[in-house]
XYZ file of N, CA, C and O in Angstrom:
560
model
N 28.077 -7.325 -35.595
C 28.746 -7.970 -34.496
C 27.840 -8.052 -33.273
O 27.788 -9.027 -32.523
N 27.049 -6.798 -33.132
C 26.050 -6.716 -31.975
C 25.044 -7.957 -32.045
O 24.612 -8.441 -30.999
N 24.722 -8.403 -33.142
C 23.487 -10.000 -33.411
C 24.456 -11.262 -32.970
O 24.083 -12.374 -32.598
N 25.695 -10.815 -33.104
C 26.108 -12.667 -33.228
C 25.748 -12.776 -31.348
O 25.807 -11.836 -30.556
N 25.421 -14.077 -31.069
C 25.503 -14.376 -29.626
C 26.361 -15.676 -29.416
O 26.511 -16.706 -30.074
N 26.887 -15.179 -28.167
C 28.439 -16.270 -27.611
C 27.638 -16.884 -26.969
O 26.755 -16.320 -26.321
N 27.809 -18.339 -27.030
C 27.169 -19.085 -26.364
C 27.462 -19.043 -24.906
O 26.633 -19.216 -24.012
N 28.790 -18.784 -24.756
C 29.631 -19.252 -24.065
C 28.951 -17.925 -22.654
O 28.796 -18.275 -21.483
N 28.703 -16.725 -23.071
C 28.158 -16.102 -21.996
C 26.614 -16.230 -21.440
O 25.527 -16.382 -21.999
N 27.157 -16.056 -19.689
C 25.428 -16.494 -19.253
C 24.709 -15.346 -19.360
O 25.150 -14.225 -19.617
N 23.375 -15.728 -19.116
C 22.110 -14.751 -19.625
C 22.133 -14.214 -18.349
O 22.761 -14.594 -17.361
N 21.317 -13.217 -18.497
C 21.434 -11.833 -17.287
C 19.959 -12.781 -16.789
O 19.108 -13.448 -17.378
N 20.205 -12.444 -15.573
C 18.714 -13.048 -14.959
C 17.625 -11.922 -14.597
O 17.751 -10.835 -14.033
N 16.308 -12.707 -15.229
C 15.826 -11.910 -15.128
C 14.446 -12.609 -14.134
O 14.705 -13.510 -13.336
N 13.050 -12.103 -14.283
C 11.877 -12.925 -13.492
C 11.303 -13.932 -13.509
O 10.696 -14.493 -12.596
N 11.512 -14.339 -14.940
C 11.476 -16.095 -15.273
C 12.191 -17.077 -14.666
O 11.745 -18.188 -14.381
N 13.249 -16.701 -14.472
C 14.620 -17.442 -13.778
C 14.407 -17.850 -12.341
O 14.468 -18.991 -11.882
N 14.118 -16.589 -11.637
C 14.126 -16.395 -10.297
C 12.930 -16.679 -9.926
O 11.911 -16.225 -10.446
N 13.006 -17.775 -8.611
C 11.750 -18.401 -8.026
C 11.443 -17.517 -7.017
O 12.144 -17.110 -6.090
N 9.841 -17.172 -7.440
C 9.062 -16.124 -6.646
C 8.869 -16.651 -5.212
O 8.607 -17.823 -4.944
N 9.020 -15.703 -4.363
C 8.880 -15.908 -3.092
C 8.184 -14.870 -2.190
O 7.835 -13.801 -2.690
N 7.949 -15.146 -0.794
C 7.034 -14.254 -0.328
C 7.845 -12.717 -0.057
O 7.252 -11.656 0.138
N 9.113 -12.868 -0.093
C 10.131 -11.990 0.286
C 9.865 -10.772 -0.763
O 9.343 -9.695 -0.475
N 10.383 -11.218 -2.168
C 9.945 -10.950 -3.533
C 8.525 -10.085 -3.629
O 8.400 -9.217 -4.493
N 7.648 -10.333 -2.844
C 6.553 -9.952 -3.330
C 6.210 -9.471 -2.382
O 4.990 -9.307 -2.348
N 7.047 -8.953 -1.045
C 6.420 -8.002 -0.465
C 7.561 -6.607 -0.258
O 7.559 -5.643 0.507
N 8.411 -7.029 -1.262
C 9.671 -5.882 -1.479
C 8.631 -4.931 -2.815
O 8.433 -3.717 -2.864
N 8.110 -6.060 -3.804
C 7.204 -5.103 -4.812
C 6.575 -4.800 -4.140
O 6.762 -3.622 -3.835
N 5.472 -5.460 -3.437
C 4.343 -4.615 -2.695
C 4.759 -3.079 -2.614
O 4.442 -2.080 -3.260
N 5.765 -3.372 -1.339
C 6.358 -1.986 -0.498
C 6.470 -1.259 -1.097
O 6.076 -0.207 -0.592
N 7.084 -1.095 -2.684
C 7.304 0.051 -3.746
C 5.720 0.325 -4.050
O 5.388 1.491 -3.835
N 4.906 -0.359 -4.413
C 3.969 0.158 -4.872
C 3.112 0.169 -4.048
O 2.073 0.110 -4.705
N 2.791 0.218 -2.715
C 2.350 1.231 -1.851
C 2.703 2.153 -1.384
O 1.930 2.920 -0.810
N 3.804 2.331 -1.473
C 4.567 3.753 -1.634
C 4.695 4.836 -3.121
O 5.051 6.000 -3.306
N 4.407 4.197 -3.616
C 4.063 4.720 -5.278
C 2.572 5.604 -5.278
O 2.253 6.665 -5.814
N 1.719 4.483 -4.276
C 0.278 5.010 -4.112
C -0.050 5.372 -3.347
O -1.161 5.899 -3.298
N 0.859 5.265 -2.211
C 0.565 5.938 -1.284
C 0.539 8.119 -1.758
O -0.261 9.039 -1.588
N 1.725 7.981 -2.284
C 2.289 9.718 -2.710
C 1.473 10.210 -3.739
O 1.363 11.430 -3.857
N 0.807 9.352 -4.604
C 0.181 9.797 -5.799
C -1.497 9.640 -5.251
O -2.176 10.666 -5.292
N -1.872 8.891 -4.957
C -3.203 8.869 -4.238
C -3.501 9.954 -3.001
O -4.553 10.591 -2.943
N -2.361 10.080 -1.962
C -2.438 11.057 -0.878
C -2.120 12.231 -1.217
O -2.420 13.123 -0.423
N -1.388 12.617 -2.543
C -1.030 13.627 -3.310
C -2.646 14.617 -3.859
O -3.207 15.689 -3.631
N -2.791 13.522 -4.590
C -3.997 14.260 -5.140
C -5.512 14.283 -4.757
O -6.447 14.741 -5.414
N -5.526 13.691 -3.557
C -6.564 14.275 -2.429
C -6.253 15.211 -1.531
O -7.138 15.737 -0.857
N -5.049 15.517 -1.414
C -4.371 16.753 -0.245
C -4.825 17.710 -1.399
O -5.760 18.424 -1.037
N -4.350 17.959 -2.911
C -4.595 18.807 -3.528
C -5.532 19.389 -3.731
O -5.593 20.612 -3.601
N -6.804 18.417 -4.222
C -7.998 18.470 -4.359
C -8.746 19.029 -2.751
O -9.470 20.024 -2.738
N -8.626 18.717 -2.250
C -9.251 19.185 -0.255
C -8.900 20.761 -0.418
O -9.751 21.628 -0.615
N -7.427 20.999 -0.296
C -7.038 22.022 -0.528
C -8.154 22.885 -1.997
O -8.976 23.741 -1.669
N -8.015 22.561 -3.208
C -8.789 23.150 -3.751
C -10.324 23.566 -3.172
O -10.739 24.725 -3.164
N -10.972 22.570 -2.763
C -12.064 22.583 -2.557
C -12.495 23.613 -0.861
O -13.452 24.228 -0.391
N -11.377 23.325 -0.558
C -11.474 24.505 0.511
C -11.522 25.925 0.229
O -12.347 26.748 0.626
N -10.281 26.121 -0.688
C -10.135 27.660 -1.084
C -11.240 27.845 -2.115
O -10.985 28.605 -3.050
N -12.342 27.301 -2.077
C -13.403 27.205 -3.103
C -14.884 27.690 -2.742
O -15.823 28.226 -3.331
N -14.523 27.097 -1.143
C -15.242 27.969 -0.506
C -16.245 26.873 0.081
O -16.258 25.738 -0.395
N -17.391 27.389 1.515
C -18.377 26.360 1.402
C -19.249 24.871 0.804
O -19.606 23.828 1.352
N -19.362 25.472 -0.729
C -19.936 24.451 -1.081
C -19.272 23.365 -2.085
O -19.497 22.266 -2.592
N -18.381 24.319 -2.042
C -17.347 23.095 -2.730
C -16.708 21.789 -2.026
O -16.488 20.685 -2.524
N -16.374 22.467 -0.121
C -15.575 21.699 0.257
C -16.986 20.865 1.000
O -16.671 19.794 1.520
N -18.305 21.192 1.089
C -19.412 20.411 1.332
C -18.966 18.896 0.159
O -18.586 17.781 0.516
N -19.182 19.380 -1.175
C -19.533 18.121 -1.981
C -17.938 17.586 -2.011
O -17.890 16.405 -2.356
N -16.841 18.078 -1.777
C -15.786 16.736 -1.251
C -16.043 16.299 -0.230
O -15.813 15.119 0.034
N -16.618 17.180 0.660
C -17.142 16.029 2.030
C -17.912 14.625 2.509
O -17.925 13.716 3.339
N -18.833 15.439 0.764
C -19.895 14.649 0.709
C -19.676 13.174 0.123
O -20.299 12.154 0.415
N -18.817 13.308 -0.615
C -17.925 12.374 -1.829
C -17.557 11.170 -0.820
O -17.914 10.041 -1.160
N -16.735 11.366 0.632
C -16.167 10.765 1.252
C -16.910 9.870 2.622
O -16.603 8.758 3.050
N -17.806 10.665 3.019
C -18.422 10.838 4.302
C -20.199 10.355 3.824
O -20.673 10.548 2.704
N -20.793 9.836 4.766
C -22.383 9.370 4.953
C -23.016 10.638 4.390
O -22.888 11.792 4.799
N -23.765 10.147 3.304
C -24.920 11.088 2.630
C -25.739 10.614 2.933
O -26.151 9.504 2.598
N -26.513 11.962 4.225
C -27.937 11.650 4.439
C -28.225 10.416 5.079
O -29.382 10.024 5.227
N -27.353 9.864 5.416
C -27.769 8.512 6.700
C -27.667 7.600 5.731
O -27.916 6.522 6.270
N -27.361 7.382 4.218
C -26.786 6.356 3.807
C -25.826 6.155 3.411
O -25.233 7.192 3.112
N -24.926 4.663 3.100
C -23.777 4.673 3.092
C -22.975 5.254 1.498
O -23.375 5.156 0.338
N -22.009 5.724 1.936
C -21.570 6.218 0.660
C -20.343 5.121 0.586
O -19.586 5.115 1.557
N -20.036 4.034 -0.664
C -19.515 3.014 -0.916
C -17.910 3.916 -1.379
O -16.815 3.494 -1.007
N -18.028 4.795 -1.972
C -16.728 5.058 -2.546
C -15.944 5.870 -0.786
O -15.020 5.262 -0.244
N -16.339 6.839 -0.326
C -15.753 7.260 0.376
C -14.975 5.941 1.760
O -14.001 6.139 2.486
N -15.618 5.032 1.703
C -15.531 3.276 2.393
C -14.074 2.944 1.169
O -12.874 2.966 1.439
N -14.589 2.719 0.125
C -13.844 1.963 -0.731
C -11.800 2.832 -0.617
O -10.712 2.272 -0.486
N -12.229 4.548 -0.769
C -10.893 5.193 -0.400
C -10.079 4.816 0.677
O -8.890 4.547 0.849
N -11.254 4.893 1.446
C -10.410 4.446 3.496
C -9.638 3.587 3.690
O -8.445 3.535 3.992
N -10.625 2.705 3.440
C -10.380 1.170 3.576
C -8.807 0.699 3.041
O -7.911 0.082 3.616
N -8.899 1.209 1.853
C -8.000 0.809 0.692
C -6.443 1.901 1.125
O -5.291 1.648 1.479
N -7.206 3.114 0.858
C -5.626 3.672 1.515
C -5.201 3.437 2.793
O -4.094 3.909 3.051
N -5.918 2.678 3.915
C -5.641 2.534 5.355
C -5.200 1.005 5.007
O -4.434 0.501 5.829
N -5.474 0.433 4.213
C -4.641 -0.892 4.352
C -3.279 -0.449 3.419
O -2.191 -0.566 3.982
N -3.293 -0.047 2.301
C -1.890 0.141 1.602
C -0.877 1.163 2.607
O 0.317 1.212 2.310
N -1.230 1.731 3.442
C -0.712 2.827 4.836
C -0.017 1.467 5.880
O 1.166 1.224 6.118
N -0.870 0.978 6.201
C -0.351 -0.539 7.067
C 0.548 -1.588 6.421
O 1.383 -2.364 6.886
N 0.203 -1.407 5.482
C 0.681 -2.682 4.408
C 2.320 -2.039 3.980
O 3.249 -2.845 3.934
N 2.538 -0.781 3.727
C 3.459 0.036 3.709
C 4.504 -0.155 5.100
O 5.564 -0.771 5.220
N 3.889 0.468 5.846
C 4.595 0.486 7.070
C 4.954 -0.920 7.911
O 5.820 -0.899 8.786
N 4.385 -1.868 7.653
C 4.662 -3.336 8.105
C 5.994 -4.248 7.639
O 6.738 -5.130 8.068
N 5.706 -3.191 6.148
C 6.984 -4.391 5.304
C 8.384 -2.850 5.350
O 9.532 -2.901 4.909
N 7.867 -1.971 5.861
C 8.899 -0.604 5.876
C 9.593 -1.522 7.252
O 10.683 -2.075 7.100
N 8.808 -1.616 8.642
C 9.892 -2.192 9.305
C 10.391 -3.519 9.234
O 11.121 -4.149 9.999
N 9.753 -3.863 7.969
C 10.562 -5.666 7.823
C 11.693 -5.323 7.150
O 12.701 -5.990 7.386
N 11.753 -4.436 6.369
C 12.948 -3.977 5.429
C 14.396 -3.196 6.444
O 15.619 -3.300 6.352
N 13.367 -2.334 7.482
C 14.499 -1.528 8.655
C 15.197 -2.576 9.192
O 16.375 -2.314 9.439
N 14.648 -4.208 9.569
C 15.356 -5.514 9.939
C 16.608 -5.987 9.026
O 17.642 -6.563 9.364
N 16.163 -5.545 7.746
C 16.764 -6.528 6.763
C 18.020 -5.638 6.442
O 19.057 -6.256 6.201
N 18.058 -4.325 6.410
C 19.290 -3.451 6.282
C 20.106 -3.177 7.568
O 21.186 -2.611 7.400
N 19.752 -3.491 8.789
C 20.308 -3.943 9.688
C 21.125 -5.031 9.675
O 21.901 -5.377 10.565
N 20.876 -5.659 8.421
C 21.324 -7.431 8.721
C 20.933 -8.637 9.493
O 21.502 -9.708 9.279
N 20.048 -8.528 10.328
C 18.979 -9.317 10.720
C 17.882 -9.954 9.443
O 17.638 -9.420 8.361
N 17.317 -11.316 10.006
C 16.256 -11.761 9.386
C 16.712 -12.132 7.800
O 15.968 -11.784 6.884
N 17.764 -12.737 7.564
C 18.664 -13.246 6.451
C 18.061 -14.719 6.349
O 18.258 -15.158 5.216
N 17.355 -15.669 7.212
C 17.348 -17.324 7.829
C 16.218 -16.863 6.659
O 15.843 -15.736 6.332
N 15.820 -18.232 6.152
C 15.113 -18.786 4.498
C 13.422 -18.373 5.750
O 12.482 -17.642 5.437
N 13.571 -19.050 6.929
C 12.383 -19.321 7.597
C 11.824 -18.085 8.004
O 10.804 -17.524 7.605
N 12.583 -17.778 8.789
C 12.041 -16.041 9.489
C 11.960 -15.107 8.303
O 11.017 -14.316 8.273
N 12.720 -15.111 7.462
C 12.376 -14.332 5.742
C 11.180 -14.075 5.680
O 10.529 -13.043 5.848
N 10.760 -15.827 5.242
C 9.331 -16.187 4.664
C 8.178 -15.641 5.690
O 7.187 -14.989 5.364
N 8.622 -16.153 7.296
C 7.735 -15.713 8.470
C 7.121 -14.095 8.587
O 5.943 -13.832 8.828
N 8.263 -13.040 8.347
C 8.410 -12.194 8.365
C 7.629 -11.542 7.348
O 6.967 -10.536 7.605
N 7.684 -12.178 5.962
C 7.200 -11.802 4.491
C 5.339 -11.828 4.919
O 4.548 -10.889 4.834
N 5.119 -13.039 5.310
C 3.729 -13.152 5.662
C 3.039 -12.311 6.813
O 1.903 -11.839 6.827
N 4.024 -12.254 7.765
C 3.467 -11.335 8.606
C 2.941 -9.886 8.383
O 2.186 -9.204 9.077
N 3.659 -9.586 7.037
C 3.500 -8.318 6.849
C 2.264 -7.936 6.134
O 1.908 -6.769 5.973
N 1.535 -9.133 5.651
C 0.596 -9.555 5.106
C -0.787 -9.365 6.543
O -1.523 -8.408 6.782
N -0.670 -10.645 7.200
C -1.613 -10.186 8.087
C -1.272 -9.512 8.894
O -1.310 -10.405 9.739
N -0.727 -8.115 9.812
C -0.767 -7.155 10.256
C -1.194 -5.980 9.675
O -1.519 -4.919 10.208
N -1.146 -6.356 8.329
C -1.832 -4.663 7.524
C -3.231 -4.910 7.670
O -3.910 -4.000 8.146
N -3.923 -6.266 7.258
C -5.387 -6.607 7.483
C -5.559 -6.777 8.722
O -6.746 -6.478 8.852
N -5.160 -7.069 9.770
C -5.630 -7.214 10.973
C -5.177 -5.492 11.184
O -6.104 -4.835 10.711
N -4.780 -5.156 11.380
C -4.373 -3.211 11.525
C -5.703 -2.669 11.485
O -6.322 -2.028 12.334
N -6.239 -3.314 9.541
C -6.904 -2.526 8.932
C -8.177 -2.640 9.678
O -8.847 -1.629 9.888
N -8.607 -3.976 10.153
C -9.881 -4.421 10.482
C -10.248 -3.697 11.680
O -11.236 -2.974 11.808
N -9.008 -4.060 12.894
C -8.988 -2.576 14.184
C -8.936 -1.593 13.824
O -9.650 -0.802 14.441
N -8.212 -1.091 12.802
C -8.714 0.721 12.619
C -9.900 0.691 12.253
O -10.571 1.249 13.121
N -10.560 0.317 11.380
C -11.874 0.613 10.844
C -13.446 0.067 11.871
O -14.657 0.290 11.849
N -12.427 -0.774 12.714
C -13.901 -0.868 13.910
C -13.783 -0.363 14.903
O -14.625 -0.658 15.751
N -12.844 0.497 15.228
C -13.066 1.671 16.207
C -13.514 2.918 15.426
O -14.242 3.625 16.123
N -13.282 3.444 14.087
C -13.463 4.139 13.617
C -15.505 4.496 12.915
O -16.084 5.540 12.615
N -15.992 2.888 12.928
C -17.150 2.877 12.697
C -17.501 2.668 13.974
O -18.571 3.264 14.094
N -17.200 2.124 15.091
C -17.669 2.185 16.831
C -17.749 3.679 16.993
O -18.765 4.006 17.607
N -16.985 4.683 16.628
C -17.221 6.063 17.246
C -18.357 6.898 16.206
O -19.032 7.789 16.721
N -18.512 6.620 14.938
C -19.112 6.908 14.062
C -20.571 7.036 14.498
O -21.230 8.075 14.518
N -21.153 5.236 15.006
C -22.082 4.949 15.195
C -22.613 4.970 16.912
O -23.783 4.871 17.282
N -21.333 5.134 17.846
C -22.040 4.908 18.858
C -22.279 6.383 19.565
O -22.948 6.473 20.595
């Protein structure tokens, strides 16, 4: 009985159905910078922590991992920053587009979409000012 199908009932909707929008895709975003945010900030708090109670030279080579070796650039400790300081912005941009939206505000198709994008460039423009004051104090 579970195989026969009624024609007559509609199909559950699923992501095929539903036309993607910027709204849509910055509600996923938000989960999964928050997904990575806890699991990425998780297991560098852990690891720091290890490497501290490890003593000197341990918490040297996580330092080292992150931070300028020897006056050249170290690409991964850039690549962490960068990346968790934009998914941090990118998080928190569409966190208060969402604090709008459970308020009941920002429902209009236009300000939605406006809103959806904005959340887009404020995490990169965020990101670009944090990281050039952060290399301005570095270097000057």
């Amino acid at each position: 009985m579970a195989n026969v199908r009624n024609e007559e009932r509609p199909l559950s909707p699923h992501l095929t159905i539903w036309k993607w929008g910027p709204g849509m895709a910055v509600s996923i975003v938000h989960r999964v910078c928050g997904s990575g945010l806890a699991t990425v900030g998780t297991i560098l708090f852990v690891w720091w922590l290890i490497a501290m109670s490890y003593g000197e030279p341990a918490y040297a080579k996580f330092i080292d991992l992150f931070t300028k070796q020897s006056g050249d650039l170290n690409i991964v400790g850039y690549v962490f920053g960068i990346g968790l300081t934009f998914v941090l912005f990118q998080h928190m941009a569409s966190g208060i587009r969402h604090f709008f939206l459970d308020a009941g505000d920002n429902f209009e198709l236009k300000a939605n979409k406006a809103s959806a994008y904005a959340t887009f460039a404020v995490s990169v423009i965020a990101t670009l000012a944090f990281w050039y004051v952060i290399l301005e104090k570095l270097n000057g």
